[in-house]
């Protein structure tokens, strides 16, 4: 529909409202979909007219359009369901459940089950999280408040909530003007003409044979608009102010809109808005994407993996929560204040080489990665003005490079960084270079570890970015070879996109709802878009200037911008209308010619910044005229490089003298001062971290630990494969990993934490129970609680609240949590055997934190985590259950290790044991699934590992763990998969070991001795699988590098345990577990029943930030013979080589 036709609809809406045709007004609003009358919607919602509410909504969105729409419909149907329950109308509630709410089971079956369980309660207010549900009126008001926020946030309603501003009776005025014009054209105009119809053009009959003076024509008095109490439509939304008439409604299928418009206009009216989802290929997929169905993990109301513990409450209650849908700021910003911009120079750093690219860490807002023209990569802590790490460029494995690249490097060794970028989780840094290569570093503490080297393209690699297609972290690259490539984090090439006819200059991966795609720009000015398939480009458009262009989205992903420079030096900054594939607005303020290519960035969904003309130029996104310029006290190059941090309160800008400046606003200054204050307080701590000196190292030569190496010369031993990267034949795309390179990392001195002031810790309240030691310990998957199972079969839960001291509501050692219990006072107490000392407690938590399954020598009990009620019991002994594990892809399937050494594959839904796995000789002590390998690994008290297929349940291999001479094959053996689902951590009281599960063989092993010689009691990977934590029977806790089992840090018992009293029993750390989102946070359960959460100090923030030890020419380290680092254990043929740090 054209813009004029759209405006005609608004005129008709005004006319119908003035004439009091109320039903017709709202019918037209719904059918046209141009204007959503929030006031009318409110009236119907508060009146409980649910059918009309959904009918009206249907003109604007469908339930599966996006996560906001789904949440809107869910809230409405949930309220309808609760009202039926409140009326004790069970039949109606069941009807709503089956007819209206069933659709949500498609996206998350667990949520649907939990809603269904409300039918079993006499009063749904018995549910702990619904106990504050008031009467119907108040509940509807709360619901409407939530709906209003969702509607305002939903991109499908953008610019449909405000009625255009124009005068009353505008349609009548236009008709009168038309009649006046017609009257002027009459050959014999008559005074006071009688207008009887609008169906025919007006004309006057001849009278008195002569012309008369013209008289304005007006409609009959009966038809003239009469005064009314009608509130102008433009203010119907309350807070919504009148806006200029919007342009045609955007096609919700944005990429399809681009494809359907082969000759887009150079510009569209300013009112046009960007639309959301992008289409798939093929006709059936395009049709499906008219109402795309978001995946469950993208929904505010169903995003269990990242939601808080009390999931059902966060799904059922009406009030907004921080872990549900995030509401972007209203597109109509308040008046812009220059104080919001980081304009004040707070520090200047000297890099030493020209700065090419910068990127702030996504979570640590003062940590800046810098890439330089000499190939160097540095990490700066701008809060302390310190350069933490510098990595000069070098090829990690020259022998693996292609012959052409080797020749180029020999002939011209100089190389420059083209892009440096953090991964979204902050665990990796990607670096692209001007010659063929990309490097990926793993970031840990203050260390950068070489993770991956890929010869990605022929020639220059122009850009690099991280993406998450199919929830898998990937690296996207482009280069002078006209290709775009996608790699997984292990270096495997997943996709190659061909189609550009010139060097690909930049890439912009993005996701809208469930559609993931990549924009790319080439040096011929072409813009293309790609889905993660091999079908080819979806669009082909020209960028302004038709040369070097980069693209970027606003922080909330709702608006698309591009910036670039033509070959003639003309620069462009534009916003795109995605639905039309055309320019929405072009920003002005560039000088006429640039000597190079300008670079830009966006921040706070509000500002655009471009480095040009020795300054930073800034625009408000909604205004094409430049807002201000920042010279940063001078010294900037003609085209400065710039980067905002994720909060938008700091801005890094490159300088002409090979450095950069940090600019801040008031919030940024507070951030920097807070960091300085923490550093100052840390420096004043009474006891500093105890780092081993040369004398200590000499004295502790046999103390720290021993690394057993696999004999690589033996055909029975596999070649160690760190991080699961299998060696490839030499080619241009061969990835090289850290352990494959010639230059090995230097060993780190051991960091020792010996005093409580050197770390943060908190003891769970009411946790100490000398009668019942902590047998099993878990974090909730949402990271907001800790769950402990005692030897007496009772489970206890502690939860952190969201408040000013803890704004995230996540577990932290800085805030004391609450010992959480339902109002009913119920305990989660298991059925206990007659001989509790012989029982083996076991526990497993569902992925959505709704259920916990546990046993302690008796039947397995399934508890509701909100009410603590027992939902069901099963598997009565004998034999007793000793280990529990949910199948990762089906919560109804449980692997249960048994006391009689068998493993039962049990289906909870049908209450049936599907199969029994046999092979172990003693009770089962560990179970771990790998979805990537379709494998179940079991471990037993017989010190054996068994590998099973996870569908046919056939045994693939069994293997005993290697025990010290004379050690009987007994003791609990635990298993846990690395995040890559390939490497397996195996812990036994005698050792830690890393297995390659693809070969089912051990590749690294660490054996305790001397100062760490006590038996290992428990071990666990950190959430990012970069660290391994282990506890020992003497109270020590050790922190290792996960890829090599190199010891980084020892936490002495004196750092977190109270001083022992005479005749008191020793306190032993029974079990250790790690936070699901914070890699440096652990929890430990002790033999006295207490539970502690431990984190590094505020100053260090990470465990094991040590000092590199350098070897002298005589081959000694600090006065003693040098030895291989634990990370280099692949180079020795000795199975028992000492590793000293």
XYZ file of C-alpha atoms in Angstrom, residues 158-473:
316
model
C 7.202 0.097 16.072
C 5.615 3.369 14.886
C 2.153 1.833 15.158
C 1.492 3.075 18.667
C 1.245 6.782 17.885
C -1.451 8.257 15.663
C -0.169 10.848 13.158
C -0.644 14.430 14.220
C -3.049 16.426 12.015
C -5.987 18.752 12.498
C -9.467 17.580 13.425
C -11.889 16.722 10.619
C -9.055 16.545 8.136
C -11.014 14.371 5.696
C -13.885 16.896 5.601
C -11.409 19.710 5.042
C -9.906 17.902 2.068
C -13.345 17.254 0.594
C -14.298 20.900 1.035
C -11.097 21.949 -0.682
C -11.866 19.589 -3.537
C -15.416 20.925 -3.890
C -14.123 24.500 -3.851
C -11.730 23.633 -6.631
C -14.534 21.999 -8.607
C -16.740 25.028 -8.014
C -14.041 27.329 -9.313
C -13.968 25.303 -12.502
C -17.711 25.671 -13.076
C -18.558 27.652 -16.214
C -21.494 29.311 -14.479
C -20.699 29.283 -10.755
C -23.659 29.953 -8.528
C -23.559 31.499 -5.062
C -24.279 29.160 -2.201
C -24.324 26.043 -4.345
C -26.348 23.139 -3.100
C -24.083 20.093 -2.690
C -26.268 16.984 -2.723
C -23.777 14.221 -3.477
C -20.130 13.391 -3.338
C -20.506 10.519 -5.765
C -20.313 12.870 -8.771
C -18.137 15.859 -9.516
C -19.793 19.183 -8.694
C -20.986 21.562 -11.419
C -23.338 24.563 -11.400
C -26.182 24.981 -13.918
C -26.248 28.215 -15.978
C -28.275 30.969 -14.339
C -29.099 34.548 -15.274
C -26.681 34.310 -18.180
C -23.667 35.650 -16.448
C -20.857 34.921 -14.064
C -21.145 35.650 -10.409
C -18.613 36.157 -7.722
C -17.215 32.908 -6.414
C -18.571 31.645 -3.116
C -16.638 29.082 -1.148
C -18.283 25.700 -1.136
C -18.914 23.959 2.122
C -20.615 20.754 3.041
C -24.162 21.009 4.372
C -24.437 22.015 7.956
C -25.843 18.630 8.879
C -22.679 17.017 7.679
C -20.185 19.421 9.204
C -18.015 17.961 11.923
C -19.543 18.796 15.238
C -17.598 19.450 18.414
C -16.952 16.352 20.429
C -15.148 15.201 23.509
C -13.043 12.901 21.413
C -9.444 12.778 22.545
C -7.125 13.168 19.544
C -5.957 9.814 18.349
C -2.422 10.991 18.525
C -2.437 10.807 22.296
C -4.393 7.616 22.769
C -1.387 5.788 24.053
C -0.896 8.023 27.052
C 2.888 8.494 26.963
C 3.072 8.344 23.179
C 3.505 11.768 21.641
C 2.248 12.650 18.159
C 4.758 11.917 15.466
C 4.980 12.700 11.771
C 2.943 10.395 9.582
C 4.775 7.085 9.293
C 5.823 5.654 5.980
C 4.444 2.373 4.606
C 4.542 -0.469 7.053
C 7.732 -2.467 6.733
C 7.687 -5.928 5.298
C 8.273 -8.177 8.316
C 10.308 -10.443 6.098
C 13.185 -8.040 5.743
C 15.641 -10.024 3.666
C 12.814 -11.171 1.409
C 11.914 -7.508 1.031
C 15.440 -6.756 -0.136
C 15.326 -9.617 -2.629
C 11.895 -8.639 -3.891
C 13.059 -5.114 -4.684
C 15.797 -5.420 -7.321
C 15.873 -1.690 -7.950
C 15.525 -0.014 -4.591
C 15.163 3.716 -4.350
C 18.134 5.618 -3.077
C 16.123 6.784 -0.129
C 12.779 6.344 1.531
C 10.737 8.635 3.754
C 12.258 9.224 7.161
C 9.381 7.495 8.840
C 10.267 4.112 7.418
C 11.450 1.658 10.019
C 13.562 -1.452 10.027
C 11.789 -4.755 10.321
C 12.923 -7.823 12.120
C 13.298 -11.357 10.916
C 15.307 -12.503 7.958
C 14.059 -15.356 5.740
C 15.471 -18.757 5.007
C 15.870 -20.071 1.481
C 13.305 -22.072 -0.455
C 9.642 -21.232 -0.881
C 8.361 -23.252 2.032
C 10.891 -21.637 4.339
C 10.021 -18.147 3.163
C 6.361 -18.825 3.851
C 7.213 -20.160 7.276
C 9.212 -17.068 8.063
C 6.255 -14.783 7.594
C 5.606 -15.796 11.181
C 8.964 -17.209 12.258
C 9.011 -19.516 15.233
C 11.751 -18.538 17.649
C 13.766 -21.280 19.306
C 13.055 -21.913 22.965
C 16.292 -20.387 24.096
C 15.395 -17.071 22.510
C 12.177 -16.590 24.429
C 11.884 -14.375 27.447
C 9.203 -16.564 28.957
C 10.893 -19.874 28.221
C 14.598 -19.261 28.278
C 15.364 -21.841 30.921
C 19.108 -22.291 30.433
C 19.739 -18.699 31.500
C 16.793 -18.101 33.828
C 16.755 -17.880 37.586
C 16.064 -20.820 39.864
C 12.439 -20.032 40.522
C 11.600 -20.536 36.875
C 7.880 -21.067 37.073
C 7.348 -17.910 39.051
C 9.281 -15.900 36.509
C 7.101 -17.393 33.811
C 3.755 -17.110 35.571
C 3.912 -13.825 37.398
C 3.006 -10.733 35.543
C 5.584 -8.307 36.815
C 8.667 -7.746 34.703
C 11.850 -9.528 35.725
C 15.416 -8.953 34.771
C 15.846 -12.387 33.238
C 12.875 -12.210 30.912
C 12.405 -10.077 27.839
C 14.650 -7.021 27.828
C 12.804 -3.868 26.908
C 14.772 -1.532 24.656
C 14.512 2.151 25.218
C 11.722 3.988 23.482
C 12.854 5.031 20.052
C 11.915 8.626 20.902
C 14.874 9.571 23.031
C 14.682 12.318 25.601
C 16.522 15.446 24.660
C 20.113 14.630 23.921
C 22.641 15.741 26.500
C 26.295 16.041 25.613
C 27.045 14.894 29.157
C 25.973 11.401 28.087
C 28.935 11.219 25.725
C 32.443 10.191 26.807
C 34.203 13.403 25.760
C 36.700 14.070 28.548
C 40.240 12.727 28.160
C 41.213 10.787 31.283
C 44.395 9.044 30.146
C 46.801 8.641 27.265
C 48.581 5.337 26.593
C 51.728 4.820 24.576
C 51.443 1.679 22.452
C 54.658 2.012 20.455
C 53.189 1.211 17.055
C 50.321 2.611 15.034
C 46.974 1.404 16.430
C 44.856 -0.299 13.763
C 42.023 -1.921 15.689
C 40.648 -1.922 19.250
C 37.929 -3.788 21.127
C 36.745 -3.668 24.743
C 36.032 -6.864 26.655
C 32.279 -7.605 26.658
C 32.067 -7.936 30.461
C 35.171 -6.277 31.936
C 34.522 -2.797 30.663
C 37.997 -1.421 31.317
C 39.903 -4.198 29.546
C 40.956 -3.183 26.033
C 42.493 -5.315 23.279
C 44.670 -3.372 20.831
C 46.000 -4.515 17.445
C 48.869 -2.680 15.745
C 50.420 -2.125 12.346
C 53.503 -4.162 13.321
C 51.343 -7.237 14.029
C 51.496 -6.801 17.804
C 48.471 -7.509 20.007
C 48.232 -6.033 23.510
C 45.833 -6.104 26.413
C 45.464 -2.906 28.438
C 43.752 -2.391 31.762
C 42.726 1.210 31.198
C 41.602 1.533 34.813
C 45.185 1.184 36.022
C 46.756 2.441 32.759
C 48.796 -0.760 32.552
C 49.667 -2.926 29.592
C 48.951 -6.435 30.892
C 50.050 -8.573 27.954
C 51.888 -7.976 24.701
C 52.050 -10.604 21.963
C 54.418 -9.676 19.109
C 53.508 -11.250 15.820
C 55.114 -14.556 14.985
C 54.003 -17.579 13.063
C 53.370 -20.306 15.584
C 54.166 -23.186 13.257
C 55.994 -22.192 10.099
C 56.279 -25.793 8.898
C 52.486 -26.030 8.700
C 52.189 -22.933 6.495
C 51.551 -23.263 2.800
C 54.545 -22.866 0.502
C 53.238 -19.550 -0.934
C 52.875 -18.080 2.550
C 56.342 -19.242 3.585
C 57.747 -17.534 0.529
C 55.873 -14.308 1.237
C 57.024 -14.226 4.862
C 60.657 -14.795 3.883
C 60.494 -12.134 1.201
C 58.515 -9.564 3.191
C 58.306 -10.387 6.908
C 56.384 -7.260 7.956
C 52.734 -7.861 8.764
C 49.907 -5.800 10.248
C 46.810 -6.549 12.245
C 43.588 -5.807 10.359
C 41.082 -6.572 13.100
C 41.107 -7.571 16.766
C 37.830 -8.766 18.325
C 36.638 -10.380 21.548
C 34.284 -13.331 21.469
C 30.871 -12.543 23.005
C 31.703 -14.558 26.135
C 35.083 -12.855 26.533
C 36.999 -16.138 26.528
C 38.741 -15.664 23.179
C 40.391 -12.915 21.154
C 40.460 -13.213 17.381
C 43.121 -11.415 15.334
C 43.279 -11.154 11.558
C 46.388 -10.126 9.630
C 47.357 -8.679 6.272
C 48.865 -11.993 5.163
C 46.760 -15.146 5.057
C 46.530 -15.784 8.808
C 44.240 -15.433 11.751
C 45.214 -16.112 15.361
C 42.834 -16.999 18.173
C 43.997 -16.532 21.750
C 42.324 -18.002 24.807
C 42.060 -15.350 27.514
C 42.562 -16.523 31.075
C 43.305 -14.232 33.947
C 46.001 -11.910 32.712
C 47.272 -14.477 30.237
C 46.770 -14.890 26.511
C 47.288 -18.493 25.453
C 47.828 -19.417 21.850
C 44.742 -21.389 20.928
C 44.419 -21.541 17.175
C 46.298 -20.499 14.046
C 44.537 -20.792 10.691
C 45.776 -19.935 7.249
C 42.336 -18.655 6.421
C 42.615 -16.844 3.076
C 44.931 -16.295 0.161
C 46.302 -12.793 0.626
C 44.988 -10.280 3.119
C 42.428 -11.246 5.756
C 40.350 -8.082 5.864
C 37.978 -8.749 8.718
C 37.153 -11.182 11.519
C 34.117 -11.550 13.776
C 32.593 -14.075 16.141
C 29.128 -15.540 15.646
C 26.862 -18.147 17.266
C 25.103 -20.121 14.535
C 23.198 -23.049 16.054
C 24.428 -22.019 19.534
C 28.005 -22.884 18.483
C 30.695 -20.250 18.819
